[in-house]
Each structure stands twice: as C-alpha cells, then as structure tokens.
XYZ file of C-alpha atoms in Angstrom:
434
model
C 71.298 -150.604 -39.189
C 67.886 -152.064 -38.292
C 66.565 -154.916 -36.246
C 66.646 -158.161 -38.160
C 62.983 -159.497 -36.859
C 60.943 -156.253 -36.042
C 62.986 -154.171 -38.957
C 62.295 -151.305 -37.417
C 66.250 -149.317 -36.123
C 67.484 -150.442 -32.919
C 66.641 -148.249 -29.765
C 70.009 -146.800 -28.398
C 72.448 -148.471 -25.701
C 71.624 -147.593 -21.886
C 74.002 -145.036 -20.457
C 76.399 -145.587 -17.873
C 75.123 -144.623 -14.158
C 77.305 -141.898 -13.647
C 77.010 -140.076 -17.877
C 73.481 -140.251 -17.288
C 73.997 -137.879 -13.582
C 76.077 -135.858 -15.277
C 73.296 -135.461 -18.100
C 70.020 -134.726 -15.485
C 72.480 -132.996 -12.897
C 72.835 -130.750 -15.931
C 69.587 -129.780 -18.011
C 68.019 -129.645 -13.906
C 70.474 -127.808 -12.892
C 69.930 -125.385 -15.662
C 65.848 -125.781 -15.618
C 65.901 -124.794 -12.136
C 68.389 -121.570 -12.063
C 66.315 -120.733 -15.360
C 62.853 -120.753 -13.468
C 65.262 -119.320 -10.166
C 65.456 -116.156 -12.719
C 62.299 -115.758 -13.821
C 61.601 -115.857 -9.730
C 64.628 -112.986 -8.925
C 63.201 -111.092 -12.131
C 59.781 -110.789 -10.924
C 61.653 -109.728 -7.672
C 63.599 -107.393 -8.973
C 60.789 -105.590 -12.263
C 58.448 -106.211 -9.286
C 57.044 -106.041 -5.402
C 56.725 -108.553 -3.160
C 52.818 -108.969 -3.734
C 53.541 -110.029 -7.621
C 55.528 -112.601 -6.613
C 53.129 -113.968 -3.419
C 50.330 -113.658 -6.699
C 53.085 -115.865 -8.413
C 53.678 -118.013 -5.783
C 49.276 -118.207 -4.579
C 48.911 -118.916 -8.118
C 51.614 -122.248 -7.626
C 50.484 -122.940 -4.434
C 46.547 -123.469 -5.978
C 48.015 -124.917 -9.379
C 50.254 -127.750 -8.756
C 49.223 -130.163 -6.016
C 45.486 -130.574 -8.375
C 48.104 -131.148 -11.810
C 50.567 -133.700 -9.906
C 47.311 -135.595 -8.310
C 46.170 -135.878 -11.946
C 49.339 -136.758 -13.670
C 49.583 -139.586 -11.372
C 53.224 -139.854 -11.618
C 53.210 -141.495 -14.391
C 56.794 -140.562 -15.002
C 57.707 -142.585 -12.309
C 55.525 -145.537 -13.692
C 56.881 -145.580 -16.915
C 60.519 -145.069 -15.971
C 59.865 -148.255 -13.121
C 58.197 -150.157 -15.012
C 61.139 -152.969 -16.263
C 58.322 -155.419 -17.441
C 56.819 -152.645 -20.210
C 53.311 -153.696 -19.656
C 52.335 -150.443 -21.001
C 53.007 -149.525 -23.775
C 54.105 -145.605 -24.521
C 50.324 -144.210 -26.177
C 48.296 -145.272 -23.668
C 50.521 -143.393 -20.765
C 50.591 -140.322 -23.221
C 46.002 -141.071 -23.740
C 45.866 -140.985 -19.800
C 47.769 -137.963 -19.541
C 45.927 -135.402 -21.963
C 42.477 -136.888 -20.119
C 43.756 -135.914 -16.206
C 45.251 -132.521 -17.607
C 41.957 -131.792 -18.564
C 40.748 -133.404 -15.607
C 42.857 -130.991 -13.911
C 42.299 -127.407 -15.424
C 38.348 -128.264 -14.660
C 39.195 -128.513 -11.211
C 41.198 -125.998 -10.836
C 38.169 -123.967 -12.157
C 36.636 -125.252 -8.868
C 38.596 -124.305 -6.783
C 38.943 -120.582 -8.233
C 34.683 -120.355 -8.074
C 34.370 -122.169 -4.555
C 37.127 -120.135 -3.286
C 36.301 -116.780 -4.978
C 39.989 -115.533 -5.940
C 40.363 -111.620 -7.799
C 40.217 -112.258 -11.550
C 43.733 -111.582 -11.959
C 45.341 -114.039 -9.731
C 42.392 -116.924 -10.751
C 43.639 -116.338 -14.714
C 47.276 -117.040 -12.817
C 46.006 -119.680 -11.955
C 44.996 -121.147 -15.273
C 48.222 -120.074 -17.182
C 49.906 -121.887 -14.585
C 47.295 -124.967 -15.206
C 47.985 -125.148 -18.661
C 51.339 -124.422 -17.921
C 52.354 -127.496 -15.772
C 49.821 -129.710 -18.463
C 52.249 -128.925 -21.240
C 55.003 -129.667 -18.779
C 53.258 -132.949 -17.459
C 53.790 -134.022 -21.882
C 57.621 -133.803 -21.047
C 57.719 -135.467 -18.576
C 56.166 -138.652 -19.742
C 58.754 -138.334 -22.375
C 61.546 -137.909 -20.030
C 60.538 -141.058 -18.159
C 60.465 -143.283 -21.262
C 63.988 -141.412 -21.379
C 64.495 -142.210 -17.721
C 63.475 -146.064 -18.880
C 66.248 -146.366 -21.510
C 68.495 -144.793 -19.261
C 69.253 -141.591 -21.577
C 69.202 -139.259 -19.748
C 71.419 -137.209 -22.142
C 68.479 -136.277 -23.849
C 66.397 -135.420 -20.832
C 69.152 -132.798 -19.583
C 69.443 -131.097 -22.630
C 65.555 -130.978 -22.680
C 65.629 -129.241 -19.932
C 68.279 -127.063 -20.585
C 66.749 -126.357 -23.477
C 63.128 -125.601 -22.787
C 64.435 -123.748 -19.627
C 66.406 -121.251 -21.494
C 62.931 -120.710 -24.018
C 60.939 -120.823 -20.963
C 63.211 -117.981 -19.464
C 63.188 -116.093 -22.771
C 59.537 -115.591 -23.092
C 58.800 -114.836 -19.640
C 61.029 -112.271 -18.802
C 60.615 -110.363 -21.818
C 56.666 -110.432 -21.841
C 57.276 -108.962 -17.394
C 59.683 -106.915 -19.220
C 57.075 -105.537 -21.697
C 54.092 -105.533 -20.050
C 54.904 -105.171 -15.948
C 52.572 -108.134 -16.312
C 52.381 -111.293 -14.089
C 49.751 -113.185 -16.212
C 51.594 -112.409 -18.876
C 54.522 -112.984 -17.668
C 53.305 -116.809 -17.078
C 51.874 -116.996 -20.251
C 55.575 -116.791 -21.390
C 56.429 -119.121 -19.652
C 54.048 -122.094 -21.117
C 54.322 -120.874 -24.303
C 57.833 -122.042 -24.635
C 57.164 -125.151 -22.694
C 54.929 -125.875 -25.465
C 57.105 -124.535 -28.526
C 59.550 -127.102 -26.623
C 57.646 -130.067 -26.250
C 56.620 -130.063 -30.070
C 60.127 -129.344 -31.240
C 62.112 -131.559 -28.644
C 60.747 -133.927 -26.638
C 57.773 -136.184 -29.130
C 60.743 -136.372 -31.027
C 63.218 -137.814 -29.108
C 60.393 -139.715 -27.441
C 59.351 -141.311 -31.272
C 63.120 -142.923 -30.944
C 61.865 -145.474 -28.744
C 58.052 -145.535 -28.834
C 55.055 -144.554 -31.032
C 53.914 -140.849 -29.811
C 50.077 -141.300 -30.992
C 48.734 -140.708 -27.791
C 46.080 -144.564 -27.142
C 42.876 -144.482 -25.156
C 42.070 -148.609 -24.463
C 39.931 -148.353 -21.359
C 40.573 -151.370 -20.072
C 44.423 -150.524 -19.957
C 43.967 -147.028 -19.164
C 41.614 -147.561 -15.915
C 44.762 -150.628 -15.057
C 47.329 -147.824 -15.814
C 45.406 -145.750 -13.432
C 44.551 -148.319 -10.484
C 47.899 -148.298 -10.266
C 49.505 -145.213 -10.878
C 46.708 -143.043 -8.393
C 48.184 -143.929 -5.617
C 51.428 -142.009 -6.707
C 48.711 -139.418 -7.651
C 47.153 -139.013 -4.233
C 51.380 -139.323 -3.071
C 52.159 -136.074 -5.296
C 49.282 -133.859 -4.059
C 50.126 -134.991 -0.546
C 53.583 -134.259 -0.702
C 52.738 -130.987 -2.528
C 50.465 -130.106 -0.672
C 52.486 -130.650 3.028
C 55.064 -128.866 1.072
C 52.121 -125.509 0.425
C 49.790 -125.980 2.926
C 52.266 -123.093 5.261
C 52.133 -120.789 1.845
C 48.236 -120.682 2.298
C 48.631 -120.089 6.138
C 51.058 -116.999 5.195
C 49.363 -115.381 2.836
C 45.700 -115.244 5.141
C 47.706 -114.073 7.779
C 49.792 -111.950 6.426
C 49.033 -111.388 3.630
C 50.657 -111.704 -0.613
C 53.730 -109.917 0.266
C 54.727 -111.848 3.055
C 54.188 -114.798 0.878
C 55.735 -112.762 -1.864
C 59.145 -113.294 0.588
C 58.940 -116.877 2.133
C 58.206 -118.395 -1.411
C 61.777 -116.592 -2.607
C 63.248 -117.885 -0.195
C 62.113 -121.244 0.053
C 63.454 -120.990 -3.609
C 67.087 -121.094 -2.679
C 66.784 -124.689 -1.686
C 66.306 -125.433 -4.461
C 69.169 -125.793 -5.369
C 69.994 -128.662 -3.763
C 66.778 -130.669 -4.871
C 67.870 -130.538 -8.507
C 70.945 -132.586 -7.385
C 68.953 -134.981 -5.999
C 66.273 -135.218 -8.041
C 69.524 -136.038 -11.132
C 70.723 -138.881 -8.459
C 67.108 -139.861 -7.923
C 66.427 -140.471 -11.510
C 69.376 -141.820 -12.439
C 69.230 -144.230 -9.769
C 65.881 -144.951 -10.226
C 65.469 -147.973 -12.733
C 68.627 -148.990 -11.662
C 67.057 -149.578 -7.996
C 64.230 -150.900 -9.062
C 65.749 -153.697 -11.261
C 68.379 -154.584 -8.487
C 65.090 -154.925 -6.363
C 62.986 -156.618 -8.602
C 65.326 -158.768 -9.748
C 66.661 -159.907 -5.855
C 69.599 -158.293 -6.218
C 69.390 -156.627 -2.492
C 72.308 -155.882 -1.080
C 73.408 -154.084 -4.054
C 70.031 -152.214 -3.839
C 71.031 -151.554 -0.187
C 74.298 -150.274 -1.174
C 73.207 -147.663 -3.850
C 70.579 -146.544 -1.589
C 73.050 -145.977 1.101
C 75.481 -144.270 -1.007
C 72.743 -142.059 -2.341
C 71.581 -141.095 1.483
C 75.488 -140.058 2.121
C 75.356 -137.932 -0.754
C 71.881 -136.778 -0.065
C 73.339 -135.483 3.539
C 76.079 -134.361 2.880
C 74.941 -131.815 0.173
C 71.754 -130.609 2.769
C 74.699 -130.039 5.799
C 76.871 -128.297 2.594
C 73.913 -126.326 2.526
C 73.211 -125.004 6.316
C 76.771 -123.977 7.045
C 76.725 -121.839 3.490
C 73.739 -120.043 5.096
C 75.075 -119.468 8.205
C 78.013 -118.449 6.659
C 77.482 -116.543 3.809
C 73.453 -116.416 4.218
C 72.901 -112.391 4.746
C 74.942 -112.109 1.391
C 73.278 -114.150 -0.408
C 69.922 -112.607 0.598
C 70.506 -109.353 -0.661
C 73.098 -110.152 -3.752
C 69.909 -112.390 -5.146
C 66.926 -110.750 -4.018
C 68.086 -107.356 -2.840
C 68.166 -105.240 0.522
C 64.093 -105.054 0.844
C 65.237 -109.038 1.559
C 68.253 -109.309 3.478
C 67.214 -108.789 6.961
C 65.466 -112.418 7.128
C 68.887 -114.357 6.864
C 67.017 -116.739 9.931
C 64.185 -117.702 8.242
C 66.612 -119.008 5.605
C 68.733 -120.898 7.930
C 65.179 -122.776 8.688
C 64.714 -123.689 5.523
C 68.062 -124.750 4.917
C 67.762 -127.660 7.680
C 64.452 -128.731 6.785
C 66.391 -128.601 2.496
C 68.801 -130.933 4.614
C 66.274 -133.113 5.817
C 63.891 -132.822 3.029
C 66.912 -134.812 1.005
C 67.693 -137.299 2.467
C 63.580 -138.462 2.197
C 63.327 -137.950 -1.269
C 65.864 -140.312 -2.022
C 64.030 -142.553 0.264
C 60.932 -141.073 -1.728
C 62.701 -142.772 -4.927
C 64.008 -146.413 -3.394
C 59.865 -146.416 -2.137
C 58.300 -146.403 -5.544
C 61.469 -148.867 -7.167
C 60.268 -151.046 -4.893
C 56.576 -150.927 -5.612
C 55.737 -149.513 -2.152
C 53.431 -147.510 -3.642
C 49.437 -147.606 -1.268
C 52.517 -147.661 2.111
C 53.417 -144.046 0.971
C 49.535 -142.097 0.390
C 49.307 -143.439 4.050
C 52.794 -141.619 5.396
C 52.361 -138.248 2.704
C 48.869 -138.113 4.368
C 50.435 -138.237 7.833
C 52.890 -135.889 6.607
C 50.016 -133.554 5.653
C 48.161 -133.821 9.103
C 51.068 -132.621 10.767
C 51.668 -130.219 8.528
C 48.294 -128.620 9.239
C 48.372 -128.811 12.596
C 51.410 -127.391 13.089
C 50.831 -124.623 11.058
C 47.898 -123.670 12.610
C 49.896 -123.450 15.580
C 52.733 -122.410 14.691
C 52.587 -119.132 11.784
C 50.258 -116.884 13.838
C 52.721 -117.375 16.455
C 55.836 -116.911 14.530
C 55.122 -115.873 10.999
C 57.093 -117.128 8.347
C 59.956 -118.664 10.451
C 56.263 -120.308 12.417
C 56.064 -121.857 8.962
C 59.498 -122.962 7.838
C 59.579 -125.022 12.131
C 55.676 -126.372 11.167
C 57.958 -127.773 7.486
C 60.805 -129.181 9.501
C 58.449 -131.283 11.303
C 56.688 -132.464 8.714
C 59.974 -133.358 7.020
C 61.260 -135.093 9.657
C 57.873 -137.108 10.298
C 58.253 -138.401 6.019
C 61.990 -139.277 6.743
C 61.145 -141.197 9.866
C 58.169 -143.658 7.574
C 60.108 -143.867 4.718
C 63.011 -145.055 5.571
C 60.407 -147.496 7.923
C 58.862 -148.781 4.583
C 61.742 -149.685 2.928
C 63.755 -151.649 5.490
C 60.056 -153.371 5.781
C 60.054 -154.169 2.097
C 63.838 -155.124 1.756
C 63.166 -157.395 4.888
C 59.522 -158.357 3.178
C 61.635 -159.318 0.583
C 64.554 -161.148 2.005
C 62.569 -163.813 2.954
C 62.688 -166.993 1.087
C 58.967 -167.164 -0.553
C 59.951 -163.542 -1.336
C 62.991 -164.240 -3.018
C 61.283 -166.911 -5.166
C 58.521 -164.969 -6.278
C 61.067 -162.355 -7.628
C 63.058 -164.148 -9.221
C 60.154 -165.977 -10.888
C 59.605 -161.885 -12.210
C 63.401 -161.583 -13.075
C 63.159 -164.625 -15.234
C 59.827 -163.547 -17.158
C 61.852 -160.200 -17.503
C 64.273 -161.068 -18.717
C-alpha cells in the first residue's frame, strides 16, 4: 500500500508512550549490561591497570566525540517541524566525526601519552564515530516514536560488540585489540540493521548543502558544548585520580562507577521516550500537561535513585565482590558515595531532557560551564585529600549544582511560555507545524 500523494509507502504509525518506554528500557538495559560485561571481563582477565587504561581512553576520547556529535540525536528527535532533512544531519555527522578523530590526535601529541594508550584512544574514538551514526538513526526513529527498532538495535549491537570484544581480549590479552573488536561490532550492526530501519522514514544518503549545514551547526552547537561540558564534569575526577594515584586506582574507581549506569539506563529510556512528547506539548502550549508529565518523570527518577542508595547500603560489599572479585570488595564506601551522586544525577538528567524539549540550549551552556568549573575546583581540593572517595564527593557537589540550575531554567521557561504573548507565539508555531 502506498501514499496516494507521494506514491511512497506510508511511514509506520507511532507507538504508545508505555510501549516506547518498554522497548527503549529493554534495549538500553541490554546494551548497558553488555558494555558492563566487557568491563567485568577486563577486570577478571586483566588487571586494574588495564581497566584504568581503558577508562582513561574513554575519558579522553568521549568528551571530544560528544562535542563533535553536537547532540544531533536530541536535535533531530525534537525537530517537531521537520526543519532539516535526515541527509543533512547525516552529512554533518560524518564531517564532525572526522573532526573528532583529528582533535583526539592533537590531544595525544600534546599530552604525550604512551603508544598503547594513544592507540586505544584512537580506536575508541573510531568506535564512537560508528556509534554516532547509529545514534543519528535512533533520533529519527525516536522522533517518529518507533522505539521498538531502537531497542532491538541497542540489544543486538551490544551483544555483537560484547562477543567480538571479549573474544579478542581472551585470545590476545590486549586491551587495544579488545576495543577494536567492539568497534567492529558497532560498524557491522550499523550497516546490517540501523541504516535499513532509518530508510523506512527518510533517505539515508548524506548530503552536504553548505547553508543548511551551517544553520544546523549553529542550532546544535550549544548542545554539543553542553555534551562536552557534561562529559568533562563526569570525567574530570578520572583525570585527577590518574595523575595523583595512577591507572590502577582509576581502574577501581571506573569499575565501581559503572554500577551507576544501571539506573542511568532507565533514566535514558524515560527521557528518550518522553522527549518528543514533551517537545510537542511545550510547542503546542499545553503547559499543564507538560508540567504533569515532567513531574511524574522526576518522581520516578528520584525513586529509582533512592532504591540504588538503599541497595548499596545493604548489599554493597557483596555485590562488588560477586561482580569484580575480592580485590575490589573493600571499596564499598566509595560505592555508597557514587550511588548518592547517581540519585541526584538521575533527577538532573530528566530536567536536562526537559530543557532540550523547551529548546533552552544556550542556557545549558552556561549551566554546565559552571558545573565543570565547580568540578575542577572541588577535585583539586578533595582528590589529593581523599582519593577516589574525594572524587566522588566532588561529583556530588557538581551534580547538585546541575540539578538546581536545571530546575531554575525549566521553571523560567515555563513562566515565559505562560505569558499571553508567548502563548500566542507558541500557538502560531503549532499551527505552522500542523
């Protein structure tokens, strides 16, 4: 059956919000578990130093890649007016991926990392580039509320990369080869599944119209800077730990910090599923419905975080020893601090999705610049005094600042939108969209 106007097959209808949430939770959960399994295999088959090298590679490559990604997934997912074609998003993503690899090379040369660590950073950067193209297709599917395809992709991509990465690690005992296996899995899945699903909604040939690329870059750049700042805020403690205590201590910190991802996966599923709907409610002027949905998301995030704190308090030592082994078991106090950080961070993340839905992009730049500054100052004071526990306390300070700032920005945006002139502007925008 074809569309009577265009002659093309009609796009699949959107799924219900609970269905979308269930699919993205399943996929994100499976993907997070698979990546966690890679870390567990590395901790079990290798040494804390190898875990630290892998964590350092991620800590250096990830902020650069996130800056160059420009958070295009969030932009395309909330592009309620279909302002830019998917091919333009894809063309910009390819350009920025090459820019990210070049920037990683500059950092490696400037800092003078060891050859193995430098190679690891480049391989991770390449893997993140493949992942970035997949995430762009997720943004398109997310905008059409077809999270079932995203969930299946995340699950399949995670399992394939797990199989290839752990096989490479078991066969060679080399963390660089392990990362290469992970990158290969992401590349194969991109062409085998993701691009095909994206073609259901838009052509997947990249295009490079200069004017649209520049306009899209200017729109998305604030979010790219926010992603960089947010990643830096999370990784700055790792830089301080590695410089002050070495890669082995960083490996222990990174291994325990990954336990925070269990909840982060659920929060991401909630935010990604609700983000397009929040954007439509805000653009259409349905502010009470927007506030009600946001309130429910915040309460769910807070409840999830509190559950994590209680589990860490009661079973923290047993969980650490069961997962990573006795070498890590005496660091349960560090886990407690990290779970408190996670609880605050979950709520702050939900408010971050709300700010993006409200198109409060430039405000986020200033917010996260302050968060990074607070993180750097607190790490400089607390890490030398308290080691990894001091790093966790500095994370808590920065995350609390993020939470308060995000809440103030969201409230100000709602008040501005509630003014009569703003409502008229929003209603006209809604009419243009429909």
